[in-house]
PDB file of C-alpha atoms in Angstrom:
ATOM      1  CA  MET A   1       4.415  -8.502 -13.816  1.00 85.00           C
ATOM      2  CA  THR A   2       2.452 -11.742 -13.814  1.00 90.00           C
ATOM      3  CA  PRO A   3       1.064 -13.649 -16.822  1.00 91.00           C
ATOM      4  CA  PHE A   4      -2.433 -12.477 -15.867  1.00 94.00           C
ATOM      5  CA  GLY A   5      -1.260  -8.878 -15.406  1.00 94.00           C
ATOM      6  CA  GLU A   6       0.337  -8.928 -18.835  1.00 94.00           C
ATOM      7  CA  ALA A   7      -2.859 -10.331 -20.405  1.00 95.00           C
ATOM      8  CA  LEU A   8      -5.030  -7.755 -18.626  1.00 96.00           C
ATOM      9  CA  ARG A   9      -2.832  -4.905 -19.823  1.00 95.00           C
ATOM     10  CA  GLU A  10      -2.975  -6.246 -23.385  1.00 96.00           C
ATOM     11  CA  LEU A  11      -6.777  -6.519 -23.253  1.00 95.00           C
ATOM     12  CA  ARG A  12      -6.990  -2.906 -22.109  1.00 95.00           C
ATOM     13  CA  ARG A  13      -4.581  -1.818 -24.821  1.00 96.00           C
ATOM     14  CA  GLN A  14      -6.586  -3.592 -27.517  1.00 94.00           C
ATOM     15  CA  LYS A  15      -9.814  -1.980 -26.337  1.00 94.00           C
ATOM     16  CA  GLY A  16      -8.128   1.394 -25.869  1.00 97.00           C
ATOM     17  CA  VAL A  17      -9.242   1.950 -22.281  1.00 97.00           C
ATOM     18  CA  SER A  18      -7.353   3.284 -19.296  1.00 97.00           C
ATOM     19  CA  GLN A  19      -7.118   1.599 -15.935  1.00 96.00           C
ATOM     20  CA  GLN A  20      -9.413   4.290 -14.557  1.00 97.00           C
ATOM     21  CA  GLU A  21     -12.085   3.692 -17.211  1.00 97.00           C
ATOM     22  CA  MET A  22     -11.989  -0.058 -16.716  1.00 97.00           C
ATOM     23  CA  ALA A  23     -11.977   0.242 -12.928  1.00 97.00           C
ATOM     24  CA  VAL A  24     -15.133   2.371 -12.937  1.00 97.00           C
ATOM     25  CA  ALA A  25     -16.857  -0.008 -15.362  1.00 97.00           C
ATOM     26  CA  ILE A  26     -16.188  -3.175 -13.321  1.00 97.00           C
ATOM     27  CA  GLY A  27     -16.412  -1.667  -9.835  1.00 97.00           C
ATOM     28  CA  VAL A  28     -12.838  -1.783  -8.557  1.00 97.00           C
ATOM     29  CA  SER A  29     -10.193   0.850  -7.958  1.00 96.00           C
ATOM     30  CA  ALA A  30      -7.632   1.840 -10.562  1.00 96.00           C
ATOM     31  CA  ALA A  31      -4.997   1.167  -7.880  1.00 97.00           C
ATOM     32  CA  TYR A  32      -6.177  -2.451  -7.667  1.00 96.00           C
ATOM     33  CA  LEU A  33      -5.926  -2.874 -11.451  1.00 95.00           C
ATOM     34  CA  SER A  34      -2.469  -1.348 -11.402  1.00 96.00           C
ATOM     35  CA  ALA A  35      -1.356  -3.670  -8.611  1.00 95.00           C
ATOM     36  CA  LEU A  36      -2.687  -6.700 -10.528  1.00 93.00           C
ATOM     37  CA  GLU A  37      -0.945  -5.650 -13.714  1.00 93.00           C
ATOM     38  CA  HIS A  38       2.356  -5.081 -11.924  1.00 93.00           C
ATOM     39  CA  GLY A  39       2.254  -8.301  -9.900  1.00 89.00           C
ATOM     40  CA  ARG A  40       1.814  -6.644  -6.522  1.00 91.00           C
ATOM     41  CA  ARG A  41      -1.510  -8.393  -5.822  1.00 90.00           C
ATOM     42  CA  GLY A  42      -2.286 -12.060  -5.584  1.00 83.00           C
ATOM     43  CA  ARG A  43      -4.539 -14.106  -7.780  1.00 88.00           C
ATOM     44  CA  PRO A  44      -7.809 -12.304  -8.603  1.00 93.00           C
ATOM     45  CA  SER A  45     -11.150 -13.659  -7.410  1.00 93.00           C
ATOM     46  CA  PHE A  46     -13.578 -15.631  -9.561  1.00 94.00           C
ATOM     47  CA  ASP A  47     -16.027 -12.718  -9.362  1.00 96.00           C
ATOM     48  CA  PHE A  48     -13.395 -10.281 -10.611  1.00 96.00           C
ATOM     49  CA  LEU A  49     -12.492 -12.595 -13.497  1.00 96.00           C
ATOM     50  CA  GLN A  50     -16.163 -12.872 -14.450  1.00 96.00           C
ATOM     51  CA  ARG A  51     -16.471  -9.065 -14.512  1.00 96.00           C
ATOM     52  CA  VAL A  52     -13.351  -8.778 -16.696  1.00 96.00           C
ATOM     53  CA  CYS A  53     -14.726 -11.368 -19.127  1.00 96.00           C
ATOM     54  CA  GLY A  54     -18.038  -9.510 -19.276  1.00 96.00           C
ATOM     55  CA  TYR A  55     -16.355  -6.155 -19.787  1.00 97.00           C
ATOM     56  CA  PHE A  56     -14.249  -7.429 -22.681  1.00 96.00           C
ATOM     57  CA  ASN A  57     -16.954  -9.778 -24.040  1.00 96.00           C
ATOM     58  CA  ILE A  58     -14.661 -12.769 -23.581  1.00 94.00           C
ATOM     59  CA  ILE A  59     -16.221 -16.217 -23.860  1.00 89.00           C
ATOM     60  CA  TRP A  60     -15.309 -19.903 -24.103  1.00 91.00           C
ATOM     61  CA  ASP A  61     -11.662 -20.664 -24.889  1.00 92.00           C
ATOM     62  CA  GLU A  62     -10.499 -17.090 -24.352  1.00 91.00           C
ATOM     63  CA  ALA A  63     -12.185 -16.964 -20.948  1.00 93.00           C
ATOM     64  CA  GLU A  64     -10.714 -20.344 -20.026  1.00 94.00           C
ATOM     65  CA  GLU A  65      -7.247 -19.083 -20.976  1.00 94.00           C
ATOM     66  CA  LEU A  66      -7.698 -15.934 -18.875  1.00 95.00           C
ATOM     67  CA  PHE A  67      -8.759 -18.050 -15.873  1.00 95.00           C
ATOM     68  CA  ARG A  68      -5.743 -20.333 -16.435  1.00 92.00           C
ATOM     69  CA  LEU A  69      -3.412 -17.332 -16.505  1.00 94.00           C
ATOM     70  CA  ALA A  70      -4.957 -16.020 -13.285  1.00 94.00           C
ATOM     71  CA  GLU A  71      -4.468 -19.412 -11.615  1.00 91.00           C
ATOM     72  CA  GLY A  72      -0.735 -19.273 -12.359  1.00 86.00           C
ATOM     73  CA  SER A  73      -0.219 -15.636 -11.422  1.00 89.00           C
ATOM     74  CA  ASP A  74       0.229 -15.572  -7.668  1.00 85.00           C
ATOM     75  CA  PRO A  75       3.423 -13.506  -7.216  1.00 81.00           C
ATOM     76  CA  LYS A  76       4.050 -14.835  -3.685  1.00 84.00           C
ATOM     77  CA  VAL A  77       4.180 -18.598  -4.009  1.00 86.00           C
ATOM     78  CA  THR A  78       4.614 -20.976  -1.072  1.00 89.00           C
ATOM     79  CA  VAL A  79       6.076 -24.412  -1.725  1.00 92.00           C
ATOM     80  CA  ASP A  80       5.221 -27.028   0.887  1.00 95.00           C
ATOM     81  CA  THR A  81       7.861 -29.765   0.892  1.00 95.00           C
ATOM     82  CA  ALA A  82       6.878 -31.239   4.266  1.00 96.00           C
ATOM     83  CA  GLY A  83       7.067 -34.999   4.094  1.00 96.00           C
ATOM     84  CA  LEU A  84       9.105 -35.041   0.895  1.00 95.00           C
ATOM     85  CA  PRO A  85      12.707 -36.225   0.628  1.00 96.00           C
ATOM     86  CA  PRO A  86      15.401 -33.648   1.542  1.00 96.00           C
ATOM     87  CA  ALA A  87      16.373 -33.116  -2.112  1.00 95.00           C
ATOM     88  CA  TYR A  88      12.906 -31.649  -2.833  1.00 94.00           C
ATOM     89  CA  THR A  89      13.278 -29.075  -0.066  1.00 95.00           C
ATOM     90  CA  ALA A  90      16.777 -28.209  -1.269  1.00 95.00           C
ATOM     91  CA  LEU A  91      15.472 -27.717  -4.830  1.00 94.00           C
ATOM     92  CA  ALA A  92      12.632 -25.457  -3.671  1.00 94.00           C
ATOM     93  CA  ASN A  93      15.025 -23.329  -1.633  1.00 94.00           C
ATOM     94  CA  LEU A  94      17.592 -23.119  -4.432  1.00 94.00           C
ATOM     95  CA  LEU A  95      14.936 -21.973  -6.874  1.00 93.00           C
ATOM     96  CA  ALA A  96      13.688 -19.375  -4.374  1.00 92.00           C
ATOM     97  CA  ARG A  97      17.213 -17.960  -4.014  1.00 93.00           C
ATOM     98  CA  LYS A  98      18.124 -18.004  -7.704  1.00 95.00           C
ATOM     99  CA  ILE A  99      14.890 -17.237  -9.576  1.00 93.00           C
ATOM    100  CA  ARG A 100      15.553 -13.488  -9.903  1.00 92.00           C
ATOM    101  CA  HIS A 101      18.899 -14.193 -11.544  1.00 95.00           C
ATOM    102  CA  LEU A 102      17.795 -16.759 -14.143  1.00 95.00           C
ATOM    103  CA  GLU A 103      18.060 -15.826 -17.794  1.00 96.00           C
ATOM    104  CA  PRO A 104      14.777 -15.977 -19.766  1.00 95.00           C
ATOM    105  CA  ASP A 105      15.966 -18.962 -21.821  1.00 97.00           C
ATOM    106  CA  MET A 106      16.687 -20.900 -18.619  1.00 95.00           C
ATOM    107  CA  VAL A 107      13.199 -20.118 -17.281  1.00 95.00           C
ATOM    108  CA  GLU A 108      11.705 -21.359 -20.547  1.00 95.00           C
ATOM    109  CA  GLU A 109      13.819 -24.520 -20.458  1.00 95.00           C
ATOM    110  CA  LEU A 110      12.902 -25.283 -16.830  1.00 94.00           C
ATOM    111  CA  THR A 111       9.217 -24.633 -17.542  1.00 92.00           C
ATOM    112  CA  LYS A 112       9.219 -27.046 -20.479  1.00 94.00           C
ATOM    113  CA  LEU A 113      11.016 -29.692 -18.428  1.00 93.00           C
ATOM    114  CA  LEU A 114       8.545 -29.396 -15.541  1.00 91.00           C
ATOM    115  CA  GLU A 115       5.524 -29.410 -17.852  1.00 90.00           C
ATOM    116  CA  LYS A 116       6.868 -32.514 -19.577  1.00 92.00           C
ATOM    117  CA  ALA A 117       7.334 -34.217 -16.204  1.00 90.00           C
ATOM    118  CA  SER A 118       3.809 -33.295 -15.081  1.00 83.00           C
ATOM    119  CA  ASN A 119       2.328 -34.728 -18.292  1.00 85.00           C
ATOM    120  CA  ARG A 120       3.934 -38.097 -17.537  1.00 80.00           C
ATOM    121  CA  GLY A 121       2.419 -38.411 -14.091  1.00 60.00           C
TER     122      GLY A 121
END
């Protein structure tokens, strides 16, 4: 599951609607919603996000948060290290090999470290 998929499922739960009901209302298939929620589809389109926001009456900060979650929810990420020092490529490959085996606390720790580093630069 992706962060966006988790948020979408929670929105549906709060409103008490099924995937089928939501799919009909916003003009997509229930299979597509299921694939998004389970992380089997890439980042949703801007148009789709707009329809979701309209369906759930989401505005301003909540809509911005939903768009942010969608931006970070591509389940098949490509990391381009061309032109970077060898250590960067090694790190990207190590993470790709080990990510499925990381404990949740390690993921949280790495995320905080990377966010801290990105705020400095």
